Amino acid sequence: MAQSTAPNRQNGQNRSKKFSTTLPDVQTLSALTKEPFIDTHTHLHYTLERLPDTFGVKTFQILKEHYCPPNLEACVNVLCDPLSFSSDEIFPGTYMDWKVMAETPFMYLAAGVHPHNAKDYNEYIEAQMCKILQHPKTVALGEIGLDYHYDNSPKDVQRQVLIRQIEKAKELQKPLVIHTREAEEDTWDILTKHVPKDWKIHVHCFTDSPDFAKKLLDYFPNLYIGITGVVTYGSAKNTQEIVRSVAPLNRILLETDAPYMTPAKLNRNKRTNEKITVSHSGMIPFVAQKIAEITRKEIDVIMRAARENTRNMYGI
């Protein structure tokens, strides 16, 4: 998740009218590749929340059928706001309800308290989180970690909550989804001290240094680097260098982090009223296209490698 999304909501749909956006047509998304793919990290409940009512997208299935290419197989929808853990009670029967997400055929779940929300962590929230983690469609604990770019939770609290959730993941035998931003030393220290070397780890939306990526990849043989639409941005030199010379293809996962990180190419030369400001899982091919460009490989090679890596990481 790119930023804090712990809002004050009266219901699960009260923010959608505040956003103005358009979406690419399915033909545009389908033109790049026919290879099947999985979005390994997304927040599609926030995508639906941000889409204006004029799109008529009231369910995840409608979003997939009307706005995503047919080769989208599945996604891992990430619940990292503690409010989401009780969404079956707060927003029952809506797209904000985690049980509705779990019942969506193409959707798998991950659940964990984001570092922005670490200050809110308590035994009740942990119990609610574990309820979701015990569901058969929940494939990982996360995203959890450290974020020193923002100051939404004290650093010492972030560290304590990260360690506590790592211990819970080991107890429940769940892979980890890690968020780390401008916290390389502390992230390294905690992971190497508390996570077994052979544990499955997805370092989501990696934007830190190439040297840090190499350290992680060398130490943890089952660690994968998540690449989002950030790789398409001119400013994303770290991420592009990681793709170019640090992370081999068999250690990369494709993700959108929707509704954030819209691939840059989709908005090139567009006027303000034509901008795509909300992303979704169907935009993965544009992430793969940029990786293909950087590595000088065919896009289908990137897609197939990422699909196999997803099987290895999540078993889907």
PDB file of C-alpha atoms in Angstrom:
ATOM      1  CA  MET A   1       0.000   0.000   0.000  1.00  0.00           C
ATOM      2  CA  ALA A   2       1.454   3.310  -1.075  1.00  0.00           C
ATOM      3  CA  GLN A   3       0.139   5.434   1.739  1.00  0.00           C
ATOM      4  CA  SER A   4      -2.135   5.388   4.752  1.00  0.00           C
ATOM      5  CA  THR A   5      -5.693   4.459   3.889  1.00  0.00           C
ATOM      6  CA  ALA A   6      -7.163   4.387   7.373  1.00  0.00           C
ATOM      7  CA  PRO A   7     -10.085   6.736   6.675  1.00  0.00           C
ATOM      8  CA  ASN A   8     -13.061   7.922   8.638  1.00  0.00           C
ATOM      9  CA  ARG A   9     -15.873   6.146   6.823  1.00  0.00           C
ATOM     10  CA  GLN A  10     -19.597   6.079   7.419  1.00  0.00           C
ATOM     11  CA  ASN A  11     -19.931   3.315   4.839  1.00  0.00           C
ATOM     12  CA  GLY A  12     -17.799   1.480   2.339  1.00  0.00           C
ATOM     13  CA  GLN A  13     -18.736   3.590  -0.654  1.00  0.00           C
ATOM     14  CA  ASN A  14     -18.903   7.174   0.574  1.00  0.00           C
ATOM     15  CA  ARG A  15     -15.687   8.362  -1.081  1.00  0.00           C
ATOM     16  CA  SER A  16     -16.275   7.238  -4.672  1.00  0.00           C
ATOM     17  CA  LYS A  17     -17.944  10.479  -5.781  1.00  0.00           C
ATOM     18  CA  LYS A  18     -14.868  12.517  -4.816  1.00  0.00           C
ATOM     19  CA  PHE A  19     -12.671  11.018  -7.539  1.00  0.00           C
ATOM     20  CA  SER A  20     -12.589  11.874 -11.221  1.00  0.00           C
ATOM     21  CA  THR A  21     -10.897   9.364 -13.473  1.00  0.00           C
ATOM     22  CA  THR A  22     -11.147   7.341 -16.631  1.00  0.00           C
ATOM     23  CA  LEU A  23     -10.027   3.771 -17.331  1.00  0.00           C
ATOM     24  CA  PRO A  24      -8.246   2.185 -20.295  1.00  0.00           C
ATOM     25  CA  ASP A  25     -10.337  -0.012 -22.548  1.00  0.00           C
ATOM     26  CA  VAL A  26      -9.863  -3.761 -22.430  1.00  0.00           C
ATOM     27  CA  GLN A  27      -8.431  -3.811 -25.952  1.00  0.00           C
ATOM     28  CA  THR A  28      -5.563  -1.574 -24.825  1.00  0.00           C
ATOM     29  CA  LEU A  29      -4.806  -3.841 -21.872  1.00  0.00           C
ATOM     30  CA  SER A  30      -5.113  -7.009 -23.970  1.00  0.00           C
ATOM     31  CA  ALA A  31      -2.845  -5.855 -26.788  1.00  0.00           C
ATOM     32  CA  LEU A  32       0.479  -6.410 -25.035  1.00  0.00           C
ATOM     33  CA  THR A  33       0.352 -10.119 -24.173  1.00  0.00           C
ATOM     34  CA  LYS A  34      -1.960 -13.109 -24.001  1.00  0.00           C
ATOM     35  CA  GLU A  35       0.017 -14.833 -21.234  1.00  0.00           C
ATOM     36  CA  PRO A  36      -2.028 -15.590 -18.081  1.00  0.00           C
ATOM     37  CA  PHE A  37      -1.098 -13.531 -15.044  1.00  0.00           C
ATOM     38  CA  ILE A  38      -1.809 -12.883 -11.374  1.00  0.00           C
ATOM     39  CA  ASP A  39      -1.629  -9.533  -9.624  1.00  0.00           C
ATOM     40  CA  THR A  40       0.321 -10.499  -6.500  1.00  0.00           C
ATOM     41  CA  HIS A  41      -0.473  -7.356  -4.491  1.00  0.00           C
ATOM     42  CA  THR A  42      -3.529  -5.164  -4.859  1.00  0.00           C
ATOM     43  CA  HIS A  43      -6.233  -3.377  -2.858  1.00  0.00           C
ATOM     44  CA  LEU A  44      -9.192  -3.712  -5.218  1.00  0.00           C
ATOM     45  CA  HIS A  45     -11.689  -2.731  -2.524  1.00  0.00           C
ATOM     46  CA  TYR A  46     -10.104   0.726  -2.638  1.00  0.00           C
ATOM     47  CA  THR A  47     -10.215   0.688  -6.442  1.00  0.00           C
ATOM     48  CA  LEU A  48     -13.972   0.142  -6.326  1.00  0.00           C
ATOM     49  CA  GLU A  49     -14.285   2.796  -3.645  1.00  0.00           C
ATOM     50  CA  ARG A  50     -12.493   5.357  -5.806  1.00  0.00           C
ATOM     51  CA  LEU A  51     -14.277   4.667  -9.088  1.00  0.00           C
ATOM     52  CA  PRO A  52     -17.048   7.165  -9.849  1.00  0.00           C
ATOM     53  CA  ASP A  53     -20.579   5.779  -9.828  1.00  0.00           C
ATOM     54  CA  THR A  54     -20.824   6.327 -13.598  1.00  0.00           C
ATOM     55  CA  PHE A  55     -18.677   3.229 -14.145  1.00  0.00           C
ATOM     56  CA  GLY A  56     -21.328   1.050 -12.514  1.00  0.00           C
ATOM     57  CA  VAL A  57     -18.692  -1.131 -10.854  1.00  0.00           C
ATOM     58  CA  LYS A  58     -20.344  -2.505  -7.741  1.00  0.00           C
ATOM     59  CA  THR A  59     -18.597  -5.883  -7.524  1.00  0.00           C
ATOM     60  CA  PHE A  60     -15.113  -7.268  -8.141  1.00  0.00           C
ATOM     61  CA  GLN A  61     -16.517  -9.596 -10.792  1.00  0.00           C
ATOM     62  CA  ILE A  62     -17.908  -6.654 -12.777  1.00  0.00           C
ATOM     63  CA  LEU A  63     -14.530  -4.938 -12.601  1.00  0.00           C
ATOM     64  CA  LYS A  64     -12.793  -8.062 -13.880  1.00  0.00           C
ATOM     65  CA  GLU A  65     -15.273  -8.850 -16.643  1.00  0.00           C
ATOM     66  CA  HIS A  66     -15.725  -5.304 -17.974  1.00  0.00           C
ATOM     67  CA  TYR A  67     -12.371  -3.613 -17.426  1.00  0.00           C
ATOM     68  CA  CYS A  68      -9.633  -6.274 -17.188  1.00  0.00           C
ATOM     69  CA  PRO A  69      -8.091  -8.389 -19.960  1.00  0.00           C
ATOM     70  CA  PRO A  70      -9.259 -12.016 -20.099  1.00  0.00           C
ATOM     71  CA  ASN A  71      -5.798 -13.350 -19.223  1.00  0.00           C
ATOM     72  CA  LEU A  72      -6.072 -11.984 -15.667  1.00  0.00           C
ATOM     73  CA  GLU A  73      -6.357 -15.213 -13.686  1.00  0.00           C
ATOM     74  CA  ALA A  74      -6.412 -14.010 -10.092  1.00  0.00           C
ATOM     75  CA  CYS A  75      -5.182 -11.453  -7.597  1.00  0.00           C
ATOM     76  CA  VAL A  76      -3.991 -11.305  -4.001  1.00  0.00           C
ATOM     77  CA  ASN A  77      -6.124  -8.637  -2.329  1.00  0.00           C
ATOM     78  CA  VAL A  78      -4.309  -7.167   0.651  1.00  0.00           C
ATOM     79  CA  LEU A  79      -6.054  -6.085   3.848  1.00  0.00           C
ATOM     80  CA  CYS A  80      -3.677  -3.937   5.896  1.00  0.00           C
ATOM     81  CA  ASP A  81      -5.967  -1.414   7.587  1.00  0.00           C
ATOM     82  CA  PRO A  82      -7.267  -2.799  10.933  1.00  0.00           C
ATOM     83  CA  LEU A  83     -10.719  -1.535   9.955  1.00  0.00           C
ATOM     84  CA  SER A  84     -10.723  -4.175   7.218  1.00  0.00           C
ATOM     85  CA  PHE A  85     -10.441  -6.969   9.749  1.00  0.00           C
ATOM     86  CA  SER A  86     -13.954  -6.229  11.041  1.00  0.00           C
ATOM     87  CA  SER A  87     -15.364  -5.274   7.650  1.00  0.00           C
ATOM     88  CA  ASP A  88     -17.751  -8.242   7.689  1.00  0.00           C
ATOM     89  CA  GLU A  89     -19.422  -6.558  10.657  1.00  0.00           C
ATOM     90  CA  ILE A  90     -19.074  -2.918   9.576  1.00  0.00           C
ATOM     91  CA  PHE A  91     -19.798  -3.260   5.843  1.00  0.00           C
ATOM     92  CA  PRO A  92     -21.601  -6.644   5.588  1.00  0.00           C
ATOM     93  CA  GLY A  93     -22.394  -7.824   2.087  1.00  0.00           C
ATOM     94  CA  THR A  94     -20.541  -4.957   0.356  1.00  0.00           C
ATOM     95  CA  TYR A  95     -17.278  -5.003  -1.565  1.00  0.00           C
ATOM     96  CA  MET A  96     -15.598  -3.765   1.633  1.00  0.00           C
ATOM     97  CA  ASP A  97     -16.579  -6.994   3.447  1.00  0.00           C
ATOM     98  CA  TRP A  98     -13.594  -9.350   3.570  1.00  0.00           C
ATOM     99  CA  LYS A  99     -15.913 -12.343   3.402  1.00  0.00           C
ATOM    100  CA  VAL A 100     -17.307 -11.028   0.107  1.00  0.00           C
ATOM    101  CA  MET A 101     -13.721 -10.758  -1.126  1.00  0.00           C
ATOM    102  CA  ALA A 102     -12.997 -14.342  -0.077  1.00  0.00           C
ATOM    103  CA  GLU A 103     -16.096 -15.528  -1.932  1.00  0.00           C
ATOM    104  CA  THR A 104     -14.994 -13.803  -5.152  1.00  0.00           C
ATOM    105  CA  PRO A 105     -13.716 -16.616  -7.412  1.00  0.00           C
ATOM    106  CA  PHE A 106     -10.564 -14.912  -8.705  1.00  0.00           C
ATOM    107  CA  MET A 107      -9.570 -13.280  -5.415  1.00  0.00           C
ATOM    108  CA  TYR A 108      -7.175 -14.491  -2.717  1.00  0.00           C
ATOM    109  CA  LEU A 109      -6.367 -12.551   0.450  1.00  0.00           C
ATOM    110  CA  ALA A 110      -3.461 -11.401   2.581  1.00  0.00           C
ATOM    111  CA  ALA A 111      -3.945  -9.745   5.964  1.00  0.00           C
ATOM    112  CA  GLY A 112      -1.578  -7.826   8.240  1.00  0.00           C
ATOM    113  CA  VAL A 113      -1.283  -4.458   9.973  1.00  0.00           C
ATOM    114  CA  HIS A 114       0.550  -1.884   7.846  1.00  0.00           C
ATOM    115  CA  PRO A 115       3.346   0.063   9.579  1.00  0.00           C
ATOM    116  CA  HIS A 116       1.279   3.247   9.266  1.00  0.00           C
ATOM    117  CA  ASN A 117      -1.281   1.628  11.571  1.00  0.00           C
ATOM    118  CA  ALA A 118       1.181   0.009  13.982  1.00  0.00           C
ATOM    119  CA  LYS A 119       0.167   2.396  16.770  1.00  0.00           C
ATOM    120  CA  ASP A 120      -3.333   0.858  16.685  1.00  0.00           C
ATOM    121  CA  TYR A 121      -2.175  -2.743  17.080  1.00  0.00           C
ATOM    122  CA  ASN A 122      -3.649  -4.600  20.053  1.00  0.00           C
ATOM    123  CA  GLU A 123      -4.877  -8.061  21.002  1.00  0.00           C
ATOM    124  CA  TYR A 124      -8.369  -7.463  19.613  1.00  0.00           C
ATOM    125  CA  ILE A 125      -7.021  -6.388  16.219  1.00  0.00           C
ATOM    126  CA  GLU A 126      -4.649  -9.354  16.212  1.00  0.00           C
ATOM    127  CA  ALA A 127      -7.535 -11.735  16.922  1.00  0.00           C
ATOM    128  CA  GLN A 128      -9.593 -10.224  14.087  1.00  0.00           C
ATOM    129  CA  MET A 129      -6.608 -10.476  11.758  1.00  0.00           C
ATOM    130  CA  CYS A 130      -6.032 -14.115  12.670  1.00  0.00           C
ATOM    131  CA  LYS A 131      -9.653 -14.897  11.847  1.00  0.00           C
ATOM    132  CA  ILE A 132      -8.938 -13.841   8.266  1.00  0.00           C
ATOM    133  CA  LEU A 133      -5.562 -15.597   8.209  1.00  0.00           C
ATOM    134  CA  GLN A 134      -7.254 -18.892   9.037  1.00  0.00           C
ATOM    135  CA  HIS A 135      -9.516 -18.666   5.981  1.00  0.00           C
ATOM    136  CA  PRO A 136      -8.385 -21.134   3.275  1.00  0.00           C
ATOM    137  CA  LYS A 137      -8.154 -18.374   0.635  1.00  0.00           C
ATOM    138  CA  THR A 138      -5.769 -16.262   2.723  1.00  0.00           C
ATOM    139  CA  VAL A 139      -2.308 -16.954   1.335  1.00  0.00           C
ATOM    140  CA  ALA A 140      -0.035 -14.654   3.373  1.00  0.00           C
ATOM    141  CA  LEU A 141       0.407 -12.390   6.374  1.00  0.00           C
ATOM    142  CA  GLY A 142       0.990  -8.811   5.273  1.00  0.00           C
ATOM    143  CA  GLU A 143       1.647  -6.239   4.292  1.00  0.00           C
ATOM    144  CA  ILE A 144       3.668  -5.553   7.397  1.00  0.00           C
ATOM    145  CA  GLY A 145       6.961  -3.780   7.911  1.00  0.00           C
ATOM    146  CA  LEU A 146       8.634  -0.435   8.487  1.00  0.00           C
ATOM    147  CA  ASP A 147       7.961   2.921   6.832  1.00  0.00           C
ATOM    148  CA  TYR A 148      10.232   5.750   7.953  1.00  0.00           C
ATOM    149  CA  HIS A 149       9.271   8.034   5.062  1.00  0.00           C
ATOM    150  CA  TYR A 150       6.095   8.977   6.918  1.00  0.00           C
ATOM    151  CA  ASP A 151       5.607   9.459  10.633  1.00  0.00           C
ATOM    152  CA  ASN A 152       2.204   7.823  11.047  1.00  0.00           C
ATOM    153  CA  SER A 153       3.399   5.481  13.815  1.00  0.00           C
ATOM    154  CA  PRO A 154       6.474   5.819  16.057  1.00  0.00           C
ATOM    155  CA  LYS A 155       9.478   3.879  14.763  1.00  0.00           C
ATOM    156  CA  ASP A 156       9.892   1.828  17.934  1.00  0.00           C
ATOM    157  CA  VAL A 157       6.225   0.817  17.769  1.00  0.00           C
ATOM    158  CA  GLN A 158       6.594  -0.151  14.112  1.00  0.00           C
ATOM    159  CA  ARG A 159       9.517  -2.407  15.003  1.00  0.00           C
ATOM    160  CA  GLN A 160       7.667  -4.066  17.900  1.00  0.00           C
ATOM    161  CA  VAL A 161       4.544  -4.685  15.824  1.00  0.00           C
ATOM    162  CA  LEU A 162       6.566  -6.053  12.900  1.00  0.00           C
ATOM    163  CA  ILE A 163       8.303  -8.585  15.140  1.00  0.00           C
ATOM    164  CA  ARG A 164       5.018  -9.588  16.756  1.00  0.00           C
ATOM    165  CA  GLN A 165       3.406 -10.221  13.380  1.00  0.00           C
ATOM    166  CA  ILE A 166       6.417 -12.170  12.127  1.00  0.00           C
ATOM    167  CA  GLU A 167       6.042 -14.460  15.126  1.00  0.00           C
ATOM    168  CA  LYS A 168       2.350 -14.870  14.305  1.00  0.00           C
ATOM    169  CA  ALA A 169       3.200 -15.743  10.696  1.00  0.00           C
ATOM    170  CA  LYS A 170       5.594 -18.441  11.879  1.00  0.00           C
ATOM    171  CA  GLU A 171       2.943 -19.807  14.238  1.00  0.00           C
ATOM    172  CA  LEU A 172       0.360 -19.936  11.438  1.00  0.00           C
ATOM    173  CA  GLN A 173       2.883 -21.062   8.782  1.00  0.00           C
ATOM    174  CA  LYS A 174       2.068 -18.118   6.504  1.00  0.00           C
ATOM    175  CA  PRO A 175       4.378 -16.463   3.964  1.00  0.00           C
ATOM    176  CA  LEU A 176       5.247 -12.822   4.649  1.00  0.00           C
ATOM    177  CA  VAL A 177       4.481  -9.693   2.651  1.00  0.00           C
ATOM    178  CA  ILE A 178       6.941  -6.995   3.688  1.00  0.00           C
ATOM    179  CA  HIS A 179       6.637  -3.232   3.257  1.00  0.00           C
ATOM    180  CA  THR A 180       9.936  -1.392   3.727  1.00  0.00           C
ATOM    181  CA  ARG A 181      10.623   2.238   2.938  1.00  0.00           C
ATOM    182  CA  GLU A 182      13.674   4.227   4.026  1.00  0.00           C
ATOM    183  CA  ALA A 183      14.254   1.706   6.820  1.00  0.00           C
ATOM    184  CA  GLU A 184      16.888  -0.594   5.332  1.00  0.00           C
ATOM    185  CA  GLU A 185      19.027  -1.145   8.417  1.00  0.00           C
ATOM    186  CA  ASP A 186      16.150  -1.912  10.783  1.00  0.00           C
ATOM    187  CA  THR A 187      14.309  -4.041   8.216  1.00  0.00           C
ATOM    188  CA  TRP A 188      17.469  -6.094   7.622  1.00  0.00           C
ATOM    189  CA  ASP A 189      18.119  -6.470  11.321  1.00  0.00           C
ATOM    190  CA  ILE A 190      14.591  -7.664  12.108  1.00  0.00           C
ATOM    191  CA  LEU A 191      14.220 -10.007   9.138  1.00  0.00           C
ATOM    192  CA  THR A 192      17.577 -11.704   9.625  1.00  0.00           C
ATOM    193  CA  LYS A 193      17.044 -12.117  13.363  1.00  0.00           C
ATOM    194  CA  HIS A 194      13.406 -13.249  13.362  1.00  0.00           C
ATOM    195  CA  VAL A 195      12.620 -14.888  10.000  1.00  0.00           C
ATOM    196  CA  PRO A 196      13.991 -18.332   9.074  1.00  0.00           C
ATOM    197  CA  LYS A 197      16.292 -18.169   6.048  1.00  0.00           C
ATOM    198  CA  ASP A 198      14.088 -20.439   3.951  1.00  0.00           C
ATOM    199  CA  TRP A 199      10.818 -18.569   4.677  1.00  0.00           C
ATOM    200  CA  LYS A 200       8.785 -17.315   1.731  1.00  0.00           C
ATOM    201  CA  ILE A 201       8.927 -13.522   1.616  1.00  0.00           C
ATOM    202  CA  HIS A 202       7.429 -11.029  -0.840  1.00  0.00           C
ATOM    203  CA  VAL A 203       9.077  -7.612  -0.452  1.00  0.00           C
ATOM    204  CA  HIS A 204       6.286  -5.556  -1.885  1.00  0.00           C
ATOM    205  CA  CYS A 205       6.707  -2.490  -4.158  1.00  0.00           C
ATOM    206  CA  PHE A 206      10.468  -2.345  -3.716  1.00  0.00           C
ATOM    207  CA  THR A 207      11.849   1.208  -4.028  1.00  0.00           C
ATOM    208  CA  ASP A 208      14.889   1.092  -1.739  1.00  0.00           C
ATOM    209  CA  SER A 209      18.509   0.719  -2.846  1.00  0.00           C
ATOM    210  CA  PRO A 210      19.790  -1.950  -5.250  1.00  0.00           C
ATOM    211  CA  ASP A 211      22.418  -2.906  -2.649  1.00  0.00           C
ATOM    212  CA  PHE A 212      19.683  -3.667  -0.118  1.00  0.00           C
ATOM    213  CA  ALA A 213      17.779  -5.730  -2.676  1.00  0.00           C
ATOM    214  CA  LYS A 214      20.908  -7.774  -3.381  1.00  0.00           C
ATOM    215  CA  LYS A 215      21.530  -8.391   0.329  1.00  0.00           C
ATOM    216  CA  LEU A 216      17.991  -9.660   0.793  1.00  0.00           C
ATOM    217  CA  LEU A 217      18.049 -11.851  -2.311  1.00  0.00           C
ATOM    218  CA  ASP A 218      21.409 -13.354  -1.369  1.00  0.00           C
ATOM    219  CA  TYR A 219      20.412 -14.120   2.224  1.00  0.00           C
ATOM    220  CA  PHE A 220      16.847 -15.397   1.741  1.00  0.00           C
ATOM    221  CA  PRO A 221      16.625 -17.988  -1.094  1.00  0.00           C
ATOM    222  CA  ASN A 222      12.802 -17.824  -1.172  1.00  0.00           C
ATOM    223  CA  LEU A 223      12.509 -14.041  -1.160  1.00  0.00           C
ATOM    224  CA  TYR A 224      10.899 -12.250  -4.114  1.00  0.00           C
ATOM    225  CA  ILE A 225      11.021  -8.588  -5.115  1.00  0.00           C
ATOM    226  CA  GLY A 226       7.640  -7.048  -6.009  1.00  0.00           C
ATOM    227  CA  ILE A 227       7.655  -4.650  -8.963  1.00  0.00           C
ATOM    228  CA  THR A 228       4.754  -2.226  -9.460  1.00  0.00           C
ATOM    229  CA  GLY A 229       3.897   0.515 -11.938  1.00  0.00           C
ATOM    230  CA  VAL A 230       6.561   2.603 -10.186  1.00  0.00           C
ATOM    231  CA  VAL A 231       9.078   0.953 -12.521  1.00  0.00           C
ATOM    232  CA  THR A 232       7.515   2.944 -15.392  1.00  0.00           C
ATOM    233  CA  TYR A 233       8.270   6.311 -13.765  1.00  0.00           C
ATOM    234  CA  GLY A 234      11.273   8.305 -14.909  1.00  0.00           C
ATOM    235  CA  SER A 235      12.230   8.983 -11.296  1.00  0.00           C
ATOM    236  CA  ALA A 236      12.308   5.286 -10.306  1.00  0.00           C
ATOM    237  CA  LYS A 237      16.052   4.786 -10.834  1.00  0.00           C
ATOM    238  CA  ASN A 238      16.452   2.349  -7.926  1.00  0.00           C
ATOM    239  CA  THR A 239      13.649   0.072  -9.070  1.00  0.00           C
ATOM    240  CA  GLN A 240      14.816   0.142 -12.674  1.00  0.00           C
ATOM    241  CA  GLU A 241      18.389  -0.706 -11.668  1.00  0.00           C
ATOM    242  CA  ILE A 242      17.150  -3.621  -9.556  1.00  0.00           C
ATOM    243  CA  VAL A 243      15.268  -4.992 -12.562  1.00  0.00           C
ATOM    244  CA  ARG A 244      18.230  -4.366 -14.864  1.00  0.00           C
ATOM    245  CA  SER A 245      21.075  -5.877 -12.868  1.00  0.00           C
ATOM    246  CA  VAL A 246      20.129  -7.145  -9.398  1.00  0.00           C
ATOM    247  CA  ALA A 247      16.986  -9.318  -9.331  1.00  0.00           C
ATOM    248  CA  PRO A 248      16.984 -12.300 -11.701  1.00  0.00           C
ATOM    249  CA  LEU A 249      13.714 -13.101 -13.457  1.00  0.00           C
ATOM    250  CA  ASN A 250      13.062 -16.044 -11.157  1.00  0.00           C
ATOM    251  CA  ARG A 251      12.928 -13.681  -8.146  1.00  0.00           C
ATOM    252  CA  ILE A 252      10.475 -11.051  -9.445  1.00  0.00           C
ATOM    253  CA  LEU A 253       6.735 -10.748  -8.789  1.00  0.00           C
ATOM    254  CA  LEU A 254       4.379  -8.459 -10.710  1.00  0.00           C
ATOM    255  CA  GLU A 255       1.951  -6.294  -8.752  1.00  0.00           C
ATOM    256  CA  THR A 256      -0.147  -3.159  -9.163  1.00  0.00           C
ATOM    257  CA  ASP A 257      -0.645  -1.998  -5.559  1.00  0.00           C
ATOM    258  CA  ALA A 258      -3.978  -0.756  -6.910  1.00  0.00           C
ATOM    259  CA  PRO A 259      -5.523   1.762  -6.698  1.00  0.00           C
ATOM    260  CA  TYR A 260      -2.059   3.376  -6.616  1.00  0.00           C
ATOM    261  CA  MET A 261       0.912   3.302  -9.014  1.00  0.00           C
ATOM    262  CA  THR A 262      -0.893   3.739 -12.348  1.00  0.00           C
ATOM    263  CA  PRO A 263       1.645   2.879 -15.098  1.00  0.00           C
ATOM    264  CA  ALA A 264       3.015   6.078 -16.627  1.00  0.00           C
ATOM    265  CA  LYS A 265       2.387   5.120 -20.251  1.00  0.00           C
ATOM    266  CA  LEU A 266      -1.366   5.083 -19.725  1.00  0.00           C
ATOM    267  CA  ASN A 267      -1.377   8.841 -19.088  1.00  0.00           C
ATOM    268  CA  ARG A 268       1.192   9.977 -21.620  1.00  0.00           C
ATOM    269  CA  ASN A 269       0.041  13.057 -23.569  1.00  0.00           C
ATOM    270  CA  LYS A 270      -3.404  13.042 -21.965  1.00  0.00           C
ATOM    271  CA  ARG A 271      -5.299  16.121 -20.832  1.00  0.00           C
ATOM    272  CA  THR A 272      -6.265  16.421 -17.171  1.00  0.00           C
ATOM    273  CA  ASN A 273      -9.849  15.299 -17.730  1.00  0.00           C
ATOM    274  CA  GLU A 274      -8.580  12.152 -19.482  1.00  0.00           C
ATOM    275  CA  LYS A 275      -6.167  11.051 -16.756  1.00  0.00           C
ATOM    276  CA  ILE A 276      -6.281   7.545 -15.325  1.00  0.00           C
ATOM    277  CA  THR A 277      -5.914   8.150 -11.586  1.00  0.00           C
ATOM    278  CA  VAL A 278      -7.081   4.730 -10.373  1.00  0.00           C
ATOM    279  CA  SER A 279      -5.287   1.498 -11.198  1.00  0.00           C
ATOM    280  CA  HIS A 280      -6.540  -2.101 -11.112  1.00  0.00           C
ATOM    281  CA  SER A 281      -5.197  -5.609 -11.580  1.00  0.00           C
ATOM    282  CA  GLY A 282      -5.700  -5.575 -15.342  1.00  0.00           C
ATOM    283  CA  MET A 283      -2.791  -3.129 -15.719  1.00  0.00           C
ATOM    284  CA  ILE A 284      -0.099  -5.712 -14.889  1.00  0.00           C
ATOM    285  CA  PRO A 285       0.957  -6.098 -18.572  1.00  0.00           C
ATOM    286  CA  PHE A 286       2.220  -2.506 -18.556  1.00  0.00           C
ATOM    287  CA  VAL A 287       4.486  -3.312 -15.607  1.00  0.00           C
ATOM    288  CA  ALA A 288       5.782  -6.373 -17.479  1.00  0.00           C
ATOM    289  CA  GLN A 289       6.265  -4.304 -20.638  1.00  0.00           C
ATOM    290  CA  LYS A 290       8.605  -1.902 -18.848  1.00  0.00           C
ATOM    291  CA  ILE A 291      10.565  -4.776 -17.294  1.00  0.00           C
ATOM    292  CA  ALA A 292      10.879  -6.317 -20.760  1.00  0.00           C
ATOM    293  CA  GLU A 293      12.169  -3.025 -22.126  1.00  0.00           C
ATOM    294  CA  ILE A 294      14.757  -2.664 -19.347  1.00  0.00           C
ATOM    295  CA  THR A 295      15.983  -6.272 -19.557  1.00  0.00           C
ATOM    296  CA  ARG A 296      15.722  -6.476 -23.355  1.00  0.00           C
ATOM    297  CA  LYS A 297      13.572  -9.560 -23.222  1.00  0.00           C
ATOM    298  CA  GLU A 298      10.190 -10.376 -24.725  1.00  0.00           C
ATOM    299  CA  ILE A 299       7.201  -9.443 -22.599  1.00  0.00           C
ATOM    300  CA  ASP A 300       5.898 -13.024 -22.711  1.00  0.00           C
ATOM    301  CA  VAL A 301       9.164 -14.214 -21.147  1.00  0.00           C
ATOM    302  CA  ILE A 302       8.610 -11.770 -18.271  1.00  0.00           C
ATOM    303  CA  MET A 303       4.992 -12.826 -17.856  1.00  0.00           C
ATOM    304  CA  ARG A 304       5.755 -16.550 -17.797  1.00  0.00           C
ATOM    305  CA  ALA A 305       8.582 -16.135 -15.289  1.00  0.00           C
ATOM    306  CA  ALA A 306       6.427 -14.014 -12.990  1.00  0.00           C
ATOM    307  CA  ARG A 307       3.576 -16.516 -13.220  1.00  0.00           C
ATOM    308  CA  GLU A 308       5.878 -19.350 -12.142  1.00  0.00           C
ATOM    309  CA  ASN A 309       7.277 -17.236  -9.320  1.00  0.00           C
ATOM    310  CA  THR A 310       3.733 -16.631  -8.088  1.00  0.00           C
ATOM    311  CA  ARG A 311       3.136 -20.387  -7.952  1.00  0.00           C
ATOM    312  CA  ASN A 312       6.298 -20.803  -5.943  1.00  0.00           C
ATOM    313  CA  MET A 313       5.520 -17.935  -3.555  1.00  0.00           C
ATOM    314  CA  TYR A 314       1.791 -18.330  -3.006  1.00  0.00           C
ATOM    315  CA  GLY A 315       0.856 -21.724  -4.384  1.00  0.00           C
ATOM    316  CA  ILE A 316      -1.637 -20.186  -6.839  1.00  0.00           C
TER     317      ILE A 316
END
